Amino acid sequence: MEKSVVINDIRNVLVDGIRLAYVRSFGCQLNVSDGEKIKGLLKKAGYDFTEDEHQADIIILNTCAVRESAEDRVFGIIGSMKKLKEEKPSLIIGLAGCMTAQEHIREKIKKSYPQVDFVMGTSAINSLPELLLDCLRGKKFSADTGEYDDFSEQVEQVRESTFKASVPIMFGCNNFCTYCIVPYVRGRERSRRPEDIINEVHQLVEDGYKEIMLLGQNVNSYGNDLENGMSFPELLRELNKLDGDFIIRFMSSHPKDASRELIDTILGCEKVAKHLHLPVQSGSNTVLDRMNRRYTIEKYLETVDYIRRNNPDFSLTTDLIVGFPNETDEEFQATLELIKRVKYDNIYSFIYSRRTGTKAAEIIDTVPEDVKSRRMRELLEVQREISTENYKRFVGRKMRVLVDGVSKKRDGYVTGKSNEFIIAEFEGDRSLVGNFVEIEVTDAMNWAVTGKML
Ligand code: SAM
Ligand code: SF4
Ligand code: F3S
């Protein structure tokens, strides 16, 4: 059936005025971007939005499966929604996102959580109107976890921000790192057409967006699946040519594919942020091999050194996994050595979480949980010192910052991000949010720099 017909049918069922939807996305920015598409479809169907689930007529949880803790959290929330449903039987509860791609999760939902009315897979967002109509017409349970690859260009998003926009350039992942569930729940790599991306970014800049975040699980393999496509560096160069005062960011970048051409492009394009998120996962070659990461630390450091030789101020951040199965003390020490050597501005570290269906889940792990927690604390301690030391390089210098909110800690202060993705806090009022400002950095902490506006 035509989508517009289904949407009209929904509007006809919702006769008594506007209904409220509560959409909550978990996990990475790609998922948040999907949440914006879900909201786009709901808006078209006549829904308005609320931040309070008690007010909602429909609740959609857009889930993440990357770690067990993320899944547990969602199960906890669905459990607590049983009461909401008892109080308001017309309430519709839907589950979307990466958790829905796992058979055992779908079974568990069907068996133990009857309050869930529908399940919608990550590539089935376009089916939301049909699923919703089923629910509104009284069907007990609907599901669509089919794979369609035409969904990305059809949905107008309701964006979370009026000045920062996420733009997925590709979906899925081909890399199969042994710990990771993403390739299983998001499928193989599919790149969007360059002209669609360029048109979208052009429109966003016209609409006043100041920060464009290009998203993909490994943006470095963008375009490999397209006939007559563009490589990622080519795409960056095209976007850099667009008129307007805006900054281009991207993530993530797999180190095995971080080429000289990519680095030269970042260095040479004035609109591309001088920051690279280059997830290393471990400082030990033996662990990297067990993770199937397909690079060595020596190769990784060649990339880092090339960047630093060309721009000593360039900001590097990374992801690290602590306690990969059977990680030895020496292997963990190699990670500490690596972060001291690279001096990242920031790290995102996670304790390994076993994911059913992945290769690493088959390994019998002998590292006790308290050892993993101790390693994590040690890693964070070392990084705190590195960040404080690093941020001192900006003291006394000017910094251009995109103001993104008011400070939660200090009245009369605002926060923002520098080109290098470093948090800055300084005196200012709400009217600055969404604008670029110039500050002079006066001090450095372990999570941010402080300064005064010029
Ligand atoms: N595609 C990106 C990449 O390769 O860098 C990142 C994808 S993943 C959503 C984000 C981070 O989660 C990974 O870089 C990794 O550090 C972490 N992660 C993935 N699977 C994990 C697991 N099973 N346990 C702990 N952390 C995990
Ligand atoms: Fe997961 Fe590896 Fe793909 Fe990143 S590159 S999404 S860590 S499998
Ligand atoms: Fe989570 Fe799916 Fe992203 S598993 S991290 S929401 S791709």
Tab-separated table of C-alpha atoms and ligand atoms in Angstrom, residues 173 175-177 179-180 182-183 217 254 281 293, ligand 2:
chain	number	residue	atom	x	y	z
A	173	CYS	CA	29.875	-3.003	8.701
A	175	ASN	CA	34.798	-5.892	9.508
A	176	PHE	CA	33.680	-8.543	11.978
A	177	CYS	CA	35.904	-7.585	14.881
A	179	TYR	CA	33.980	-8.933	20.021
A	180	CYS	CA	31.444	-6.876	18.082
A	182	VAL	CA	27.308	-4.564	15.002
A	183	PRO	CA	27.863	-6.480	11.705
A	217	GLN	CA	30.935	2.350	11.273
A	254	HIS	CA	39.057	2.124	11.104
A	281	GLN	CA	40.897	-0.997	21.028
A	293	ARG	CA	41.501	-5.755	13.860
B	2	SF4	FE1	32.261	-3.347	15.262
B	2	SF4	FE2	34.666	-3.578	14.227
B	2	SF4	FE3	32.605	-2.967	12.665
B	2	SF4	FE4	33.510	-1.171	14.395
B	2	SF4	S1	34.647	-1.996	12.651
B	2	SF4	S2	31.378	-1.729	14.040
B	2	SF4	S3	34.135	-2.429	16.110
B	2	SF4	S4	32.921	-4.883	13.745
